[in-house]
XYZ file of C-alpha atoms in Angstrom:
383
model
C 3.892 32.100 21.580
C 7.046 30.145 20.740
C 8.201 29.719 17.153
C 10.127 26.565 16.273
C 13.446 26.897 14.462
C 14.145 25.038 11.239
C 15.772 21.618 11.581
C 19.243 21.468 10.063
C 20.129 18.736 7.607
C 22.924 16.402 8.690
C 24.686 13.877 6.473
C 24.943 10.429 8.095
C 26.094 7.194 6.406
C 23.115 4.984 5.568
C 24.715 1.957 7.240
C 24.336 3.611 10.659
C 20.551 3.708 10.339
C 18.657 1.290 12.578
C 15.485 -0.415 11.421
C 12.336 -0.100 13.525
C 12.575 -3.664 14.850
C 16.181 -3.054 15.907
C 15.154 0.044 17.852
C 12.327 -1.843 19.559
C 14.664 -4.704 20.488
C 16.899 -2.246 22.345
C 14.088 -0.836 24.469
C 14.166 -3.654 26.987
C 12.225 -2.582 30.066
C 12.560 1.140 29.362
C 9.207 2.906 29.264
C 10.450 6.324 28.132
C 11.590 5.400 24.612
C 9.678 6.656 21.566
C 9.465 5.163 18.087
C 8.085 7.797 15.709
C 6.700 6.304 12.497
C 5.630 8.344 9.460
C 3.332 6.626 6.962
C 3.321 7.916 3.371
C 0.712 6.551 1.015
C -2.572 6.810 -0.856
C -6.153 6.004 0.198
C -5.082 2.652 1.651
C -3.243 4.620 4.356
C -5.237 7.868 4.312
C -8.471 6.016 5.047
C -7.435 4.898 8.523
C -10.250 2.335 8.715
C -8.592 0.145 6.082
C -5.611 -0.838 8.249
C -3.816 2.107 9.874
C -6.096 2.491 12.879
C -5.905 -1.249 13.613
C -2.122 -1.168 13.308
C -1.680 1.878 15.546
C -4.019 0.462 18.197
C -2.116 -2.834 18.290
C 1.290 -1.168 18.523
C 0.057 1.182 21.253
C -1.327 -1.691 23.332
C 1.968 -3.540 23.162
C 4.533 -0.735 23.337
C 2.667 2.293 24.694
C 1.200 5.406 23.082
C 3.430 8.470 22.699
C 0.789 10.779 21.255
C -1.146 11.433 18.029
C 1.820 12.619 15.938
C 0.906 14.542 12.799
C -2.768 15.400 12.405
C -3.047 16.765 8.881
C -5.924 18.985 7.873
C -6.350 16.877 4.743
C -7.056 13.449 6.260
C -6.506 13.795 10.007
C -4.734 11.358 12.321
C -3.735 7.702 12.230
C -6.287 7.181 15.014
C -8.952 9.188 13.227
C -12.517 8.062 13.781
C -11.803 6.505 17.167
C -9.485 8.635 19.312
C -8.416 11.769 17.404
C -11.459 12.950 15.475
C -11.300 15.326 12.518
C -12.709 15.199 9.008
C -13.363 17.706 6.252
C -16.609 15.901 5.422
C -18.418 17.039 8.592
C -19.418 20.603 9.476
C -18.759 19.807 13.113
C -15.052 19.589 12.344
C -14.617 21.755 9.243
C -16.678 24.685 8.030
C -16.786 28.242 6.777
C -14.761 29.771 3.980
C -11.853 27.396 3.325
C -9.960 26.900 0.066
C -8.734 23.310 -0.153
C -5.786 22.891 -2.496
C -5.426 20.261 -5.162
C -3.260 17.201 -4.581
C 0.468 17.457 -5.118
C 1.252 20.367 -2.809
C 4.536 20.480 -0.900
C 2.727 19.379 2.244
C 3.040 16.317 4.505
C -0.291 14.936 3.261
C -0.226 16.526 -0.208
C -2.801 19.293 0.422
C -3.036 22.627 2.217
C -6.064 24.591 3.382
C -6.354 28.389 3.243
C -8.961 30.021 5.447
C -10.792 33.325 5.473
C -12.573 35.164 8.275
C -15.046 32.875 10.011
C -13.535 29.613 8.771
C -13.118 27.059 11.551
C -11.907 23.542 12.224
C -12.013 21.249 15.224
C -9.990 18.262 16.415
C -11.524 16.232 19.265
C -10.070 13.594 21.551
C -11.794 10.408 22.692
C -9.983 8.404 25.355
C -10.362 4.621 25.345
C -8.968 1.826 27.489
C -6.008 1.373 25.117
C -5.374 5.020 24.201
C -4.781 7.832 26.698
C -5.378 10.947 24.576
C -3.810 13.447 26.980
C -1.086 15.525 25.334
C 1.743 17.706 26.597
C 2.411 19.794 23.510
C 0.767 20.805 20.260
C 2.282 22.693 17.347
C 0.443 24.260 14.440
C 2.301 23.935 11.125
C 1.547 26.597 8.538
C 2.868 28.364 5.450
C 3.621 32.010 6.168
C 2.685 34.531 3.484
C 4.695 37.444 4.878
C 1.610 38.988 6.472
C 0.140 38.864 9.975
C -2.828 36.486 9.954
C -5.001 36.348 13.059
C -6.548 33.178 14.478
C -8.103 32.273 17.780
C -8.336 28.893 19.484
C -9.606 27.158 22.587
C -9.330 23.653 24.029
C -12.969 23.286 25.063
C -16.323 25.001 24.597
C -16.169 26.477 28.118
C -12.544 27.644 27.821
C -11.585 31.229 26.976
C -10.369 32.035 23.471
C -6.668 32.654 22.940
C -5.386 34.881 20.131
C -2.767 33.546 17.740
C -0.820 35.529 15.146
C 0.639 33.570 12.242
C 3.544 35.597 10.889
C 6.663 34.998 8.839
C 7.387 33.698 5.366
C 7.507 30.069 4.295
C 7.115 27.009 6.507
C 6.530 27.852 10.168
C 5.510 26.096 13.386
C 3.987 27.709 16.449
C 3.396 26.166 19.861
C -0.177 26.263 21.170
C -0.485 27.345 24.804
C -2.585 26.081 27.718
C -2.618 22.449 26.608
C -5.168 20.733 28.898
C -3.904 18.356 31.554
C -6.598 15.732 31.001
C -7.393 13.355 28.167
C -10.636 15.098 27.157
C -10.197 18.094 24.870
C -11.759 19.635 21.771
C -9.397 22.006 19.993
C -11.221 24.581 17.882
C -9.349 26.962 15.560
C -11.028 29.928 13.882
C -9.732 32.446 11.350
C -10.257 36.019 12.533
C -8.392 38.047 9.923
C -6.212 37.410 6.890
C -5.861 34.268 4.786
C -3.597 31.763 6.585
C -2.491 28.583 4.828
C -2.331 25.601 7.176
C -0.763 22.143 6.994
C -1.825 20.484 10.245
C -0.934 19.839 13.879
C 1.837 17.872 15.518
C 0.929 16.515 18.958
C 2.766 14.444 21.549
C 2.676 13.483 25.215
C 5.393 12.905 27.817
C 5.173 9.115 27.702
C 7.145 6.561 25.759
C 5.776 4.262 23.093
C 4.721 4.422 19.461
C 3.779 7.662 17.712
C 2.330 7.253 14.206
C 2.070 10.249 11.859
C -0.185 9.857 8.835
C 1.346 11.568 5.781
C -1.046 10.088 3.255
C -3.602 11.375 0.772
C -6.516 9.688 -0.932
C -5.980 9.628 -4.686
C -2.255 10.341 -4.402
C 0.380 8.812 -6.666
C 4.166 9.001 -6.519
C 4.069 12.288 -8.474
C 2.169 13.905 -5.587
C 5.012 13.215 -3.151
C 7.936 14.168 -5.346
C 8.431 16.895 -7.931
C 11.622 17.967 -9.669
C 10.899 21.632 -8.900
C 13.541 22.922 -6.483
C 11.260 25.296 -4.573
C 8.689 22.543 -4.118
C 11.353 20.300 -2.608
C 12.606 23.043 -0.280
C 9.108 23.579 1.123
C 8.312 19.862 1.445
C 11.549 19.168 3.295
C 11.068 22.184 5.558
C 7.640 21.084 6.770
C 8.414 17.353 6.985
C 11.512 18.211 9.040
C 9.127 19.453 11.734
C 7.566 15.989 12.114
C 10.044 13.779 14.025
C 10.503 10.353 12.453
C 12.555 7.263 13.254
C 11.010 5.152 10.499
C 9.100 5.715 7.263
C 6.590 3.289 5.802
C 5.964 4.207 2.153
C 3.249 2.444 0.166
C 2.663 4.184 -3.156
C 1.958 2.718 -6.563
C -1.717 1.806 -6.560
C -2.771 5.068 -8.182
C 0.299 5.051 -10.422
C -1.091 1.786 -11.737
C -4.555 3.307 -12.047
C -3.196 6.291 -13.994
C -1.048 4.106 -16.249
C 2.247 5.588 -15.036
C 5.245 3.839 -16.550
C 7.236 1.834 -13.986
C 10.458 3.688 -14.838
C 8.782 7.048 -14.113
C 7.354 5.697 -10.868
C 10.824 4.557 -9.832
C 12.384 7.967 -10.484
C 9.824 9.626 -8.216
C 10.366 7.055 -5.484
C 14.095 7.711 -5.732
C 13.465 11.422 -5.342
C 11.174 10.913 -2.348
C 13.712 8.698 -0.584
C 16.451 11.226 -1.282
C 14.430 14.055 0.284
C 13.673 11.958 3.361
C 17.340 11.124 3.840
C 18.263 14.788 3.575
C 15.758 15.720 6.283
C 15.837 12.671 8.584
C 19.142 10.917 7.823
C 18.838 8.554 10.795
C 15.336 7.357 9.912
C 14.932 3.913 8.373
C 12.992 3.824 5.103
C 10.688 0.939 4.207
C 9.016 0.720 0.796
C 6.035 -1.567 0.428
C 4.518 -2.734 -2.841
C 0.766 -3.136 -2.799
C -0.904 -6.329 -3.967
C -2.601 -6.586 -7.354
C -6.373 -6.595 -7.792
C -8.802 -7.432 -10.582
C -8.908 -3.773 -11.662
C -8.023 -3.354 -15.328
C -4.654 -1.635 -15.767
C -1.826 -1.149 -18.235
C 0.793 -2.491 -15.814
C 0.456 -5.167 -13.123
C 1.876 -4.283 -9.716
C 4.650 -6.816 -10.360
C 6.016 -4.489 -13.077
C 6.456 -1.761 -10.466
C 7.925 -4.280 -8.025
C 10.524 -5.395 -10.574
C 12.018 -1.899 -10.739
C 11.472 -0.892 -7.100
C 12.898 -3.914 -5.267
C 16.434 -4.055 -6.745
C 16.879 -0.305 -6.403
C 15.629 -0.303 -2.796
C 17.935 -3.120 -1.730
C 20.897 -1.412 -3.415
C 20.210 1.669 -1.262
C 19.846 -0.148 2.080
C 16.113 0.527 1.963
C 13.905 -2.261 3.278
C 11.521 -3.703 0.695
C 8.418 -5.819 1.268
C 5.477 -6.900 -0.872
C 1.849 -7.272 0.139
C 1.476 -9.741 -2.721
C 3.349 -12.234 -0.571
C 0.752 -11.814 2.153
C -2.340 -11.912 -0.067
C -1.023 -14.719 -2.272
C -0.306 -14.862 -6.019
C -3.906 -15.419 -7.217
C -5.651 -12.031 -7.045
C -8.919 -13.545 -8.284
C -9.043 -15.684 -5.162
C -9.150 -12.690 -2.797
C -11.351 -10.509 -5.057
C -14.778 -9.469 -3.764
C -16.425 -12.348 -5.635
C -13.662 -14.861 -4.921
C -13.656 -17.738 -2.421
C -11.770 -15.662 0.205
C -12.862 -12.045 -0.433
C -10.481 -9.423 0.916
C -10.968 -6.623 -1.640
C -14.196 -4.630 -1.781
C -16.606 -4.362 -4.722
C -14.704 -1.358 -6.136
C -11.907 -3.852 -6.986
C -9.379 -1.548 -5.318
C -9.723 -1.115 -1.565
C -9.460 -3.785 1.129
C -12.416 -4.954 3.179
C -11.416 -3.699 6.667
C -12.384 -6.884 8.518
C -10.456 -9.203 6.179
C -8.033 -7.518 3.775
C -7.501 -4.578 6.126
C -6.822 -6.885 9.034
C -4.312 -8.801 6.921
C -2.516 -5.574 5.954
C -2.418 -4.391 9.577
C -0.822 -7.689 10.594
C 1.655 -7.401 7.698
C 2.800 -3.947 8.841
C 2.937 -5.042 12.466
C 5.319 -7.877 11.575
C 7.343 -5.532 9.364
C 7.811 -3.101 12.262
C 8.388 -5.670 14.999
C 10.275 -8.394 13.082
C 11.770 -6.529 10.110
C 11.442 -6.939 6.347
C 12.108 -10.317 4.684
C 15.382 -10.809 2.860
C 15.782 -10.845 -0.934
C 15.856 -14.645 -1.028
C 12.673 -15.181 0.954
C 10.505 -18.084 -0.151
C 7.647 -15.775 -1.111
C 9.845 -13.445 -3.152
C 11.289 -16.331 -5.125
C 7.845 -17.775 -5.820
C 6.496 -14.517 -7.246
C 9.344 -13.922 -9.695
């Protein structure tokens, strides 16, 4: 087995950072380039059926598919449900004696899982015309407890088991061997001995294109992705450093609104999150996106969060965009009982075929064309 060294932090001036659309514009006819995108968010992003699967499929069709990226053991992959299948809600993919942590852990998708003897999980591939699911490497990310924990794994039901020892202290990554050559595989991991704590997998192929890593958690707020505790930050940065990223798309705030978090407290956590990202991936562009309002009752409208987030983001060379501009100013119009329904009956989540499709198109344009400027017509109209 091959253990992966820690990534060193490098200070780089923010002005040297290229946005995603600038990187894509430089590709030209090259087919070997990769744009690695990490998506941080709540259930809008964690539930890939809302928009993230549509977005990833569209980008892959146009620019190529460079592999699944991060497949967290909380919510799985960006292409979950269609091409990279894993879910904790099905015994086919997740069973036995697992302890699932609460939200807010120093983990890419805010949770960890700790297994005991007999616990198992499975991640399956499903190739389609647009997505070739063959991979060239797979790394298991875990939190070492200073003891030797024994796992076994195989890439298919007819393949032999391979033993895997998870050793060390703190954040670790280990390369999985015998990656299959074809697109059809079903990776099964089982705990044999000990109590290993796992984050997820990072997977890639040898082709160029888009690679989207889903670092999102249902129910998460800004406080789940940033804490002032120094040890928490050290662990979060150590594991996120093992997930290559050229661009971050961050859409948090919906659950802050639901929990009644004050906008100034939300802003401080967003500042902390951006600071950690820049320490780990200084060359990655950061994009913060404000979600649209809904008819849900709340102490603060989303515009209150936007009023503190936008000026700070622009002052830090962080791209800012608002979904309110895409949905329009009248949230009653796109409510579930409105004339153009785009939000479901829970008054929170988008209807995949309408609101989800609109969000996917919004993110596509953000990645391909770039964020609008501060004096955009929409921004002026909403102030």
